[in-house]
mmCIF file of C-alpha atoms in Angstrom:
data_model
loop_
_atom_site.group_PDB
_atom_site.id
_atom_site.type_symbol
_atom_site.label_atom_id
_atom_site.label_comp_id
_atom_site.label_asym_id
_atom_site.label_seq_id
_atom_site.Cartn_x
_atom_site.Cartn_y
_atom_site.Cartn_z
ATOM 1 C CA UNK A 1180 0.000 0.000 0.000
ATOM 2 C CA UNK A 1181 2.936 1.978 0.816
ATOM 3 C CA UNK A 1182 4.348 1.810 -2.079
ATOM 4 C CA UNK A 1183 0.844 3.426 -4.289
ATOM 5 C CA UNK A 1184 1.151 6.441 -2.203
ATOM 6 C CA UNK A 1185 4.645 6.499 -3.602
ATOM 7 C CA UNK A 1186 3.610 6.495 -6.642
ATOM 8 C CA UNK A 1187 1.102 9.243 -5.991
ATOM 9 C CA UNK A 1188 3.522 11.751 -4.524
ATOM 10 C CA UNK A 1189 6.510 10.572 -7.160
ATOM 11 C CA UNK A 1190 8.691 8.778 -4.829
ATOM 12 C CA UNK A 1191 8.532 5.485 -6.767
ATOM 13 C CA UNK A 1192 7.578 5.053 -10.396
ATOM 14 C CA UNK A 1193 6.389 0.940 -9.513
ATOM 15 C CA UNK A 1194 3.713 -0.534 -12.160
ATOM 16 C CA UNK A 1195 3.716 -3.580 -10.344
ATOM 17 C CA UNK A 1196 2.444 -4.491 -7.386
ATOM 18 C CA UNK A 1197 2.722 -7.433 -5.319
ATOM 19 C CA UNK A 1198 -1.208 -7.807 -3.668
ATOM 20 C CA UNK A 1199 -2.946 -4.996 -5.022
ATOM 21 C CA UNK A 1200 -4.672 -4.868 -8.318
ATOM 22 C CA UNK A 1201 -4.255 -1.196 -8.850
ATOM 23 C CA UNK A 1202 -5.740 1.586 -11.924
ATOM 24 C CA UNK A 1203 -4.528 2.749 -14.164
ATOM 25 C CA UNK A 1204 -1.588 0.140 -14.168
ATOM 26 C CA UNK A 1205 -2.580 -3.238 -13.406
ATOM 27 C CA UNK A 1206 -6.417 -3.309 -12.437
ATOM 28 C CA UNK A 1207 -8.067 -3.851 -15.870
ATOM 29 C CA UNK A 1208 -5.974 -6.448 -17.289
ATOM 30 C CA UNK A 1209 -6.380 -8.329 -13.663
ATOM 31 C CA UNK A 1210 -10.025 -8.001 -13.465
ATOM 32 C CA UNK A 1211 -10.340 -9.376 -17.378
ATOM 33 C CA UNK A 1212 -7.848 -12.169 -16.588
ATOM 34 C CA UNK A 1213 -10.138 -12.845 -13.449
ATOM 35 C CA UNK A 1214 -13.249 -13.011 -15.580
ATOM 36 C CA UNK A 1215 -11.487 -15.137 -18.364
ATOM 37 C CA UNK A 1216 -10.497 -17.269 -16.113
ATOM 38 C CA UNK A 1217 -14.122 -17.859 -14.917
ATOM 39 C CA UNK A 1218 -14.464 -18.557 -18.133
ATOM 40 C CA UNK A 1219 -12.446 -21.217 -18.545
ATOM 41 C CA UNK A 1220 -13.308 -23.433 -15.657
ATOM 42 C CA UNK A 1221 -17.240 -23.263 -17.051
ATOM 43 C CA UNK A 1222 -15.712 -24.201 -20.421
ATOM 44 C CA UNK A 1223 -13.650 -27.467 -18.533
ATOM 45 C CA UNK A 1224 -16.023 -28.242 -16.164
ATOM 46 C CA UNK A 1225 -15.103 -26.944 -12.961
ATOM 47 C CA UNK A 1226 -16.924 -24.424 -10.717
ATOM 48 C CA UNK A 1227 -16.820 -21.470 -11.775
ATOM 49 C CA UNK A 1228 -19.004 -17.734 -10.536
ATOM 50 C CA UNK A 1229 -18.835 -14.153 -10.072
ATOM 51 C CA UNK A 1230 -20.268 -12.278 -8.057
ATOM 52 C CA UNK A 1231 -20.141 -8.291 -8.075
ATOM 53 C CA UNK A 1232 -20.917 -5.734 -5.432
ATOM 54 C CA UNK A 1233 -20.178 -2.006 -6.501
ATOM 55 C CA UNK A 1234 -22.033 1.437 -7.681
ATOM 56 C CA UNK A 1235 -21.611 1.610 -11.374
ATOM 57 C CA UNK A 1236 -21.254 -0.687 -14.577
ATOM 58 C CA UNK A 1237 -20.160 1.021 -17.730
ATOM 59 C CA UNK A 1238 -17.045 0.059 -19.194
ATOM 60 C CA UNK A 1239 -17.504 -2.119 -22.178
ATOM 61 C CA UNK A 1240 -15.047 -4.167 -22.403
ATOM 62 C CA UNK A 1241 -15.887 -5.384 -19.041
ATOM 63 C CA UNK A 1242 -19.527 -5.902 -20.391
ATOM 64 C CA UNK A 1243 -17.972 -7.649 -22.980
ATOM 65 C CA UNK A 1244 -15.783 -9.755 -21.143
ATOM 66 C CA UNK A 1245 -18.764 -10.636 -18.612
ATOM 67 C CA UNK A 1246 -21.573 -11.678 -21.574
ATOM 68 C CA UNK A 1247 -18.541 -13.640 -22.860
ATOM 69 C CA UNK A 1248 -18.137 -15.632 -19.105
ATOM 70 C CA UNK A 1249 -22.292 -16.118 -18.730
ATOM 71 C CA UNK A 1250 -22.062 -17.762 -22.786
ATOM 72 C CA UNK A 1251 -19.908 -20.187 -21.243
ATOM 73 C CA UNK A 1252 -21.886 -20.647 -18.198
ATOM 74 C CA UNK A 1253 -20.773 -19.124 -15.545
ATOM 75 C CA UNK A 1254 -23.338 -17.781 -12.978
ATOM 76 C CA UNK A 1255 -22.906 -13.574 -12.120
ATOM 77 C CA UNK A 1256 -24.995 -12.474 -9.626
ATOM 78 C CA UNK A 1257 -24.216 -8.470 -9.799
ATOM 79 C CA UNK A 1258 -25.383 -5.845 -6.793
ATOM 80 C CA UNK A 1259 -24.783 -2.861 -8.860
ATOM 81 C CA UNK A 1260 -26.730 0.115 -7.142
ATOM 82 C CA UNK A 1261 -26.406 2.579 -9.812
ATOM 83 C CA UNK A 1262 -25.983 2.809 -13.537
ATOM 84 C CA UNK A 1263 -25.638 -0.664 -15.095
ATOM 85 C CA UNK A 1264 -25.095 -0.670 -19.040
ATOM 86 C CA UNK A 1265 -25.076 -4.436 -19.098
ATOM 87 C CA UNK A 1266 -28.366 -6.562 -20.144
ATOM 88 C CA UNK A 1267 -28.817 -9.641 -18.042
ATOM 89 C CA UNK A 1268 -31.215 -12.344 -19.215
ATOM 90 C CA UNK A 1269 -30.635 -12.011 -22.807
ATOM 91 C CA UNK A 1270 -30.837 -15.175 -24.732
ATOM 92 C CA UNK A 1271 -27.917 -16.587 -25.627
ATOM 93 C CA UNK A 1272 -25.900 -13.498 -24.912
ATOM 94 C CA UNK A 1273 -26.581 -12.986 -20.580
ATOM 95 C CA UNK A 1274 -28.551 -15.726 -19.534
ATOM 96 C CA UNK A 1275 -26.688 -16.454 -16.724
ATOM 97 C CA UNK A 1276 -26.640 -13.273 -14.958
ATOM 98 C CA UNK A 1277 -28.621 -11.188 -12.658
ATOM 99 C CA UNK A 1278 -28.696 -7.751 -11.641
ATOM 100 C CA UNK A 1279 -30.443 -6.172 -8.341
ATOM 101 C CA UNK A 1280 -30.069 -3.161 -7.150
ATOM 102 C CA UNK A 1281 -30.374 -1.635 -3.500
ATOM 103 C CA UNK A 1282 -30.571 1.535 -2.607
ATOM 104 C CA UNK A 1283 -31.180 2.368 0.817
ATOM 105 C CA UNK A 1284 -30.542 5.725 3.005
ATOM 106 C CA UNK A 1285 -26.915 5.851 2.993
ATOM 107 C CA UNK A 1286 -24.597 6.224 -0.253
ATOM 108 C CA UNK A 1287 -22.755 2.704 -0.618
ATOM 109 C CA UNK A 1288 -19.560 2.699 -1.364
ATOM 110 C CA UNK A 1289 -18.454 -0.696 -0.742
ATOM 111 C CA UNK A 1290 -17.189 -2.816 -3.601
ATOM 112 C CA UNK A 1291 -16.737 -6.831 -3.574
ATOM 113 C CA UNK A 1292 -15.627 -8.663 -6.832
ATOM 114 C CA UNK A 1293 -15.766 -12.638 -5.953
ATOM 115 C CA UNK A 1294 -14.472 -14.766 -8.379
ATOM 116 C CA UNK A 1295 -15.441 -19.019 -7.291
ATOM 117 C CA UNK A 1296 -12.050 -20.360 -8.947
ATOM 118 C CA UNK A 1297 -12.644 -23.561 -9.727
ATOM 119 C CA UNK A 1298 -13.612 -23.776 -5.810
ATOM 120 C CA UNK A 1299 -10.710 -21.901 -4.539
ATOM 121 C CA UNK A 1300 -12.624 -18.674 -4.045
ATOM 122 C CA UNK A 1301 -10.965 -15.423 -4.430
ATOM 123 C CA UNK A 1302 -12.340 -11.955 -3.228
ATOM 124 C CA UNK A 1303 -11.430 -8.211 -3.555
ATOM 125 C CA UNK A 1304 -12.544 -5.427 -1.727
ATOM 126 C CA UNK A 1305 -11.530 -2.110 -2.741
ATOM 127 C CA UNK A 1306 -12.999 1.249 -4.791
ATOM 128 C CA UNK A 1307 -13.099 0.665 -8.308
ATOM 129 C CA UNK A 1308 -16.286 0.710 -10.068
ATOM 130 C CA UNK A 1309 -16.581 -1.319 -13.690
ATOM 131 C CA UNK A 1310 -15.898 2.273 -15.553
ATOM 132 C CA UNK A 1311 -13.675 3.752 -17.599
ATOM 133 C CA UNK A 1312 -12.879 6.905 -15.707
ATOM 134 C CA UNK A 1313 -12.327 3.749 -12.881
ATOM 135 C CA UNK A 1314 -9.898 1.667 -14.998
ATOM 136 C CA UNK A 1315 -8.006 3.874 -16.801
ATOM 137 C CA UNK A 1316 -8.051 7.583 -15.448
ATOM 138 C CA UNK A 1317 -8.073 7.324 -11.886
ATOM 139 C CA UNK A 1318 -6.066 5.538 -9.102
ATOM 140 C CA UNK A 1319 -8.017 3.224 -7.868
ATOM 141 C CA UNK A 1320 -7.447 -0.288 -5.921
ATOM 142 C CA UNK A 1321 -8.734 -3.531 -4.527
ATOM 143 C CA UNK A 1322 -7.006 -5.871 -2.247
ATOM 144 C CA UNK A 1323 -7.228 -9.621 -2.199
ATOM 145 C CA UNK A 1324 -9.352 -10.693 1.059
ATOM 146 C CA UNK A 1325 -6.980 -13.846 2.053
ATOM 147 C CA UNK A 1326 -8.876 -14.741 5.714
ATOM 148 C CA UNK A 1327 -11.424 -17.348 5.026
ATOM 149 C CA UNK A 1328 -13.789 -15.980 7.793
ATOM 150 C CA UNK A 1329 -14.027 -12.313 6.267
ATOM 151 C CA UNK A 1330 -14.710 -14.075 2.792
ATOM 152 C CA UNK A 1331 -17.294 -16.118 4.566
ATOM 153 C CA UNK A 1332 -18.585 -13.303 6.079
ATOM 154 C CA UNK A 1333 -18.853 -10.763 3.215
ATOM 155 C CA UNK A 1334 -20.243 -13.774 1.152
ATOM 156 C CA UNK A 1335 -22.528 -15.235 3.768
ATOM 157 C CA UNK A 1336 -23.675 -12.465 5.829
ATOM 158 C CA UNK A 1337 -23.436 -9.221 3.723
ATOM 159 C CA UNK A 1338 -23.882 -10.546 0.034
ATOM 160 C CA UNK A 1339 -26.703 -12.469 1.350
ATOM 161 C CA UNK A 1340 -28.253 -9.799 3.301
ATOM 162 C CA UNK A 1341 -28.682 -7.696 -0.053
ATOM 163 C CA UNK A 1342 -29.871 -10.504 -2.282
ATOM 164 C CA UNK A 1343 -32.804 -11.316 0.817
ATOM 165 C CA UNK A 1344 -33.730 -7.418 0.618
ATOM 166 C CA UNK A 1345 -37.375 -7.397 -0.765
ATOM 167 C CA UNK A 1346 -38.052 -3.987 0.789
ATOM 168 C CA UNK A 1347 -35.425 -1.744 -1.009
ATOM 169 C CA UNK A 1348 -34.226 -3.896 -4.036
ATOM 170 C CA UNK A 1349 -35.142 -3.848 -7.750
ATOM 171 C CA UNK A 1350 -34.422 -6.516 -10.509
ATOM 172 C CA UNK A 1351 -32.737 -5.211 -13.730
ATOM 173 C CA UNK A 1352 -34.701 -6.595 -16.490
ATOM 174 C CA UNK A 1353 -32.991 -7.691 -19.780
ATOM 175 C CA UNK A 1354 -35.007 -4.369 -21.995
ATOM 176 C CA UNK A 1355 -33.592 -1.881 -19.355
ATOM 177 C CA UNK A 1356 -36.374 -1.316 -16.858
ATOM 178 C CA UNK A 1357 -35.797 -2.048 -13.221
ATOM 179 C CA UNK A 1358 -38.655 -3.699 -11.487
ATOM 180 C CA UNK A 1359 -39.076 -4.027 -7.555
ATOM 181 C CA UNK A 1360 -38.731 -7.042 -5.695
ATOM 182 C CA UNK A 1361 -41.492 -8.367 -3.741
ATOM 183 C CA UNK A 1362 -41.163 -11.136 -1.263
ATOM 184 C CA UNK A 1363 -42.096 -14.649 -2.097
#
């Protein structure tokens, strides 16, 4: 972490970084290689998911990259609680993935990006949003979340939490309009 703050005040010049996936430098190419490598275990077999927490999907490539992962299979549950420019539920192009949104009182501002792995989960945390201005203009990071009881709890107590809303969530549907959940 050090060693971004470095870079920000032009002590170090350092593109790479050992833990952090970090914008402009490093965070696009990561989060793409993250995705294709969903990808690939739904292609072979394996487990394979994604699930994204954060404010804003725009960036098209990332769209891209993420219709390419749900034509192979892989499941995306997204919490996106602002502007989302990808279609879920689209034959043949999004089937596999859902979008809900929550807003509540408070401005969110926490992002999650869990990627299953073939069953060796990873997770990020951080502040990068899937935008442009987020991947390529600004400096923006996420960290890896390596204790299995904070993955286990953002997964099983605060993912969950917002996918169980029914009071303050709304379903993207696959022409654009949001619709509000209601409970079973």
């Amino acid at each position: 972490i050090s060693e971004v703050f470095n870079s920000l005040t032009g002590y170090s010049a350092r593109r790479v970084y050992d833990e952090l996936l970090v914008a402009p430098v490093s965070l696009r190419p990561s989060l793409k290689a993250l995705i294709d490598r969903e990808t690939e275990h739904a292609k072979a077999g394996r487990a394979s998911g994604i699930v994204i927490k954060n404010n804003q999907v725009t960036d098209q490539a990332m769209i891209k990259a993420l219709y390419r992962a749900s034509q192979a299979g892989v499941p995306i549950d997204m919490i996106v609680r602002g502007v989302c420019c990808l279609r879920p539920g689209v034959p043949g192009i999004s089937d596999t993935i859902r979008v809900r949104s929550v807003v509540g009182r408070f401005l969110e501002h926490s992002r999650i990006y869990a990627f299953r792995n073939g069953g060796d989960e990873e997770m990020y945390i951080g502040s990068a949003d899937l935008m442009e201005r987020n991947l390529d203009r600004r400096v923006e990071t996420l960290a890896p979340v390596h204790e299995p009881d904070i993955r286990a709890h953002l997964r099983d107590v605060v993912l969950q939490a917002l996918w169980a809303d029914t009071h303050r969530a709304f379903e993207l549907r696959n022409d654009g309009r949001y619709e509000r959940v209601t409970p079973a």
